[in-house]
Amino acid sequence: MTERMTGEGRLPGDPTARDVVTRAIRVDHAGEYGAKRIYQGQLAVLGRTRHGPMLRHMQEQEQVHLDYFSAQIGKRRVRPTALLPFWHVAGFVLGAGTALLGYRAAMACTVAVEETIDEHYRAQHAELGADEAELKERIEVFRAEELEHRDIGLENEAEQAPAYRLLTAVIKAGCKVAIKVSEKV
């Protein structure tokens, strides 16, 4: 944690250590909820295809991540984002919508989301203090699983999706907006 967050040299308006942890738990809970809904949307379209077991595997891992952050919400008395109803719909629509474009587009969605989450978790891990060793450790475990999901997407022809670069750029931009908004709202 930076000197400014520990209180030394802290400026008015700088986040406290509690603010950093609260924001992290809120946004990670929202993100894992959204990820679960994306996979549910993909499964609604592709669940009975050869891709179903792979999608279920990734959705089950996202559920473990969500369960952890749900417990942290209660344990640490963190207010979840007010946008959960929106992420409920948006996640499912993103997952189902990309799956309707074909399994490659669904895999491109997975790659875009998981690369954004990797970047987010890496930055978050660096921002959290040493007193948050358990939270940091869990974030690293989850980050490794998100990278596994990205690799699964790449192995399943994500880059062959129509308009791959455009599709992933739009999804990544949406994810980054979702992260910023969910930290605060």
PDB file of N, CA and C in Angstrom, residues 129-164:
ATOM      1  N   GLY A 129      -3.033  -3.489   0.825  1.00  0.00           N
ATOM      2  CA  GLY A 129      -1.942  -3.498   1.782  1.00  0.00           C
ATOM      3  C   GLY A 129      -1.547  -4.890   2.239  1.00  0.00           C
ATOM      4  N   ALA A 130      -0.402  -4.965   2.906  1.00  0.00           N
ATOM      5  CA  ALA A 130       0.113  -6.231   3.420  1.00  0.00           C
ATOM      6  C   ALA A 130      -0.824  -6.837   4.461  1.00  0.00           C
ATOM      7  N   ASP A 131      -1.621  -5.995   5.121  1.00  0.00           N
ATOM      8  CA  ASP A 131      -2.568  -6.488   6.118  1.00  0.00           C
ATOM      9  C   ASP A 131      -3.749  -7.219   5.473  1.00  0.00           C
ATOM     10  N   GLU A 132      -3.810  -7.232   4.162  1.00  0.00           N
ATOM     11  CA  GLU A 132      -4.874  -7.923   3.434  1.00  0.00           C
ATOM     12  C   GLU A 132      -4.316  -9.140   2.688  1.00  0.00           C
ATOM     13  N   ALA A 133      -3.420  -9.868   3.348  1.00  0.00           N
ATOM     14  CA  ALA A 133      -2.739 -11.003   2.712  1.00  0.00           C
ATOM     15  C   ALA A 133      -3.731 -12.063   2.232  1.00  0.00           C
ATOM     16  N   GLU A 134      -4.730 -12.377   3.032  1.00  0.00           N
ATOM     17  CA  GLU A 134      -5.690 -13.424   2.644  1.00  0.00           C
ATOM     18  C   GLU A 134      -6.501 -12.986   1.430  1.00  0.00           C
ATOM     19  N   LEU A 135      -6.969 -11.750   1.409  1.00  0.00           N
ATOM     20  CA  LEU A 135      -7.722 -11.232   0.272  1.00  0.00           C
ATOM     21  C   LEU A 135      -6.835 -11.211  -0.980  1.00  0.00           C
ATOM     22  N   LYS A 136      -5.596 -10.762  -0.831  1.00  0.00           N
ATOM     23  CA  LYS A 136      -4.668 -10.719  -1.957  1.00  0.00           C
ATOM     24  C   LYS A 136      -4.400 -12.124  -2.503  1.00  0.00           C
ATOM     25  N   GLU A 137      -4.268 -13.092  -1.607  1.00  0.00           N
ATOM     26  CA  GLU A 137      -4.031 -14.474  -2.026  1.00  0.00           C
ATOM     27  C   GLU A 137      -5.214 -15.013  -2.827  1.00  0.00           C
ATOM     28  N   ARG A 138      -6.417 -14.742  -2.356  1.00  0.00           N
ATOM     29  CA  ARG A 138      -7.614 -15.211  -3.076  1.00  0.00           C
ATOM     30  C   ARG A 138      -7.715 -14.539  -4.442  1.00  0.00           C
ATOM     31  N   ILE A 139      -7.416 -13.264  -4.502  1.00  0.00           N
ATOM     32  CA  ILE A 139      -7.454 -12.550  -5.776  1.00  0.00           C
ATOM     33  C   ILE A 139      -6.475 -13.179  -6.756  1.00  0.00           C
ATOM     34  N   GLU A 140      -5.300 -13.573  -6.284  1.00  0.00           N
ATOM     35  CA  GLU A 140      -4.311 -14.211  -7.163  1.00  0.00           C
ATOM     36  C   GLU A 140      -4.803 -15.568  -7.660  1.00  0.00           C
ATOM     37  N   VAL A 141      -5.443 -16.341  -6.786  1.00  0.00           N
ATOM     38  CA  VAL A 141      -6.005 -17.637  -7.201  1.00  0.00           C
ATOM     39  C   VAL A 141      -7.076 -17.412  -8.261  1.00  0.00           C
ATOM     40  N   PHE A 142      -7.953 -16.458  -8.008  1.00  0.00           N
ATOM     41  CA  PHE A 142      -9.030 -16.176  -8.961  1.00  0.00           C
ATOM     42  C   PHE A 142      -8.463 -15.643 -10.275  1.00  0.00           C
ATOM     43  N   ARG A 143      -7.449 -14.818 -10.195  1.00  0.00           N
ATOM     44  CA  ARG A 143      -6.821 -14.270 -11.402  1.00  0.00           C
ATOM     45  C   ARG A 143      -6.258 -15.404 -12.258  1.00  0.00           C
ATOM     46  N   ALA A 144      -5.636 -16.386 -11.623  1.00  0.00           N
ATOM     47  CA  ALA A 144      -5.096 -17.532 -12.368  1.00  0.00           C
ATOM     48  C   ALA A 144      -6.217 -18.296 -13.069  1.00  0.00           C
ATOM     49  N   GLU A 145      -7.351 -18.424 -12.414  1.00  0.00           N
ATOM     50  CA  GLU A 145      -8.486 -19.117 -13.037  1.00  0.00           C
ATOM     51  C   GLU A 145      -9.072 -18.292 -14.175  1.00  0.00           C
ATOM     52  N   GLU A 146      -9.086 -16.973 -14.036  1.00  0.00           N
ATOM     53  CA  GLU A 146      -9.563 -16.110 -15.125  1.00  0.00           C
ATOM     54  C   GLU A 146      -8.638 -16.252 -16.336  1.00  0.00           C
ATOM     55  N   LEU A 147      -7.339 -16.345 -16.093  1.00  0.00           N
ATOM     56  CA  LEU A 147      -6.402 -16.553 -17.200  1.00  0.00           C
ATOM     57  C   LEU A 147      -6.601 -17.926 -17.842  1.00  0.00           C
ATOM     58  N   GLU A 148      -6.950 -18.917 -17.035  1.00  0.00           N
ATOM     59  CA  GLU A 148      -7.292 -20.238 -17.576  1.00  0.00           C
ATOM     60  C   GLU A 148      -8.483 -20.104 -18.524  1.00  0.00           C
ATOM     61  N   HIS A 149      -9.488 -19.318 -18.130  1.00  0.00           N
ATOM     62  CA  HIS A 149     -10.673 -19.116 -18.977  1.00  0.00           C
ATOM     63  C   HIS A 149     -10.283 -18.425 -20.290  1.00  0.00           C
ATOM     64  N   ARG A 150      -9.412 -17.415 -20.184  1.00  0.00           N
ATOM     65  CA  ARG A 150      -8.927 -16.741 -21.390  1.00  0.00           C
ATOM     66  C   ARG A 150      -8.259 -17.739 -22.321  1.00  0.00           C
ATOM     67  N   ASP A 151      -7.406 -18.588 -21.752  1.00  0.00           N
ATOM     68  CA  ASP A 151      -6.695 -19.579 -22.557  1.00  0.00           C
ATOM     69  C   ASP A 151      -7.663 -20.576 -23.198  1.00  0.00           C
ATOM     70  N   ILE A 152      -8.697 -20.950 -22.478  1.00  0.00           N
ATOM     71  CA  ILE A 152      -9.723 -21.838 -23.037  1.00  0.00           C
ATOM     72  C   ILE A 152     -10.384 -21.153 -24.235  1.00  0.00           C
ATOM     73  N   GLY A 153     -10.688 -19.873 -24.079  1.00  0.00           N
ATOM     74  CA  GLY A 153     -11.281 -19.133 -25.189  1.00  0.00           C
ATOM     75  C   GLY A 153     -10.373 -19.109 -26.406  1.00  0.00           C
ATOM     76  N   LEU A 154      -9.093 -18.856 -26.176  1.00  0.00           N
ATOM     77  CA  LEU A 154      -8.138 -18.809 -27.292  1.00  0.00           C
ATOM     78  C   LEU A 154      -7.982 -20.191 -27.948  1.00  0.00           C
ATOM     79  N   GLU A 155      -7.964 -21.233 -27.117  1.00  0.00           N
ATOM     80  CA  GLU A 155      -7.852 -22.597 -27.649  1.00  0.00           C
ATOM     81  C   GLU A 155      -9.087 -22.995 -28.446  1.00  0.00           C
ATOM     82  N   ASN A 156     -10.206 -22.329 -28.208  1.00  0.00           N
ATOM     83  CA  ASN A 156     -11.461 -22.643 -28.885  1.00  0.00           C
ATOM     84  C   ASN A 156     -11.819 -21.606 -29.942  1.00  0.00           C
ATOM     85  N   GLU A 157     -10.785 -21.117 -30.610  1.00  0.00           N
ATOM     86  CA  GLU A 157     -10.918 -20.324 -31.830  1.00  0.00           C
ATOM     87  C   GLU A 157     -11.533 -18.937 -31.647  1.00  0.00           C
ATOM     88  N   ALA A 158     -11.354 -18.338 -30.489  1.00  0.00           N
ATOM     89  CA  ALA A 158     -11.886 -16.994 -30.252  1.00  0.00           C
ATOM     90  C   ALA A 158     -11.407 -16.011 -31.310  1.00  0.00           C
ATOM     91  N   GLU A 159     -10.142 -16.119 -31.664  1.00  0.00           N
ATOM     92  CA  GLU A 159      -9.563 -15.158 -32.600  1.00  0.00           C
ATOM     93  C   GLU A 159     -10.096 -15.320 -34.031  1.00  0.00           C
ATOM     94  N   GLN A 160     -10.848 -16.388 -34.268  1.00  0.00           N
ATOM     95  CA  GLN A 160     -11.464 -16.594 -35.578  1.00  0.00           C
ATOM     96  C   GLN A 160     -12.903 -16.074 -35.619  1.00  0.00           C
ATOM     97  N   ALA A 161     -13.349 -15.470 -34.534  1.00  0.00           N
ATOM     98  CA  ALA A 161     -14.699 -14.887 -34.506  1.00  0.00           C
ATOM     99  C   ALA A 161     -14.779 -13.746 -35.507  1.00  0.00           C
ATOM    100  N   PRO A 162     -15.928 -13.568 -36.129  1.00  0.00           N
ATOM    101  CA  PRO A 162     -16.079 -12.427 -37.033  1.00  0.00           C
ATOM    102  C   PRO A 162     -15.804 -11.120 -36.277  1.00  0.00           C
ATOM    103  N   ALA A 163     -15.034 -10.245 -36.878  1.00  0.00           N
ATOM    104  CA  ALA A 163     -14.719  -8.933 -36.294  1.00  0.00           C
ATOM    105  C   ALA A 163     -14.150  -9.068 -34.876  1.00  0.00           C
ATOM    106  N   TYR A 164     -13.253 -10.042 -34.711  1.00  0.00           N
ATOM    107  CA  TYR A 164     -12.679 -10.332 -33.389  1.00  0.00           C
ATOM    108  C   TYR A 164     -12.131  -9.088 -32.702  1.00  0.00           C
TER     109      TYR A 164
END
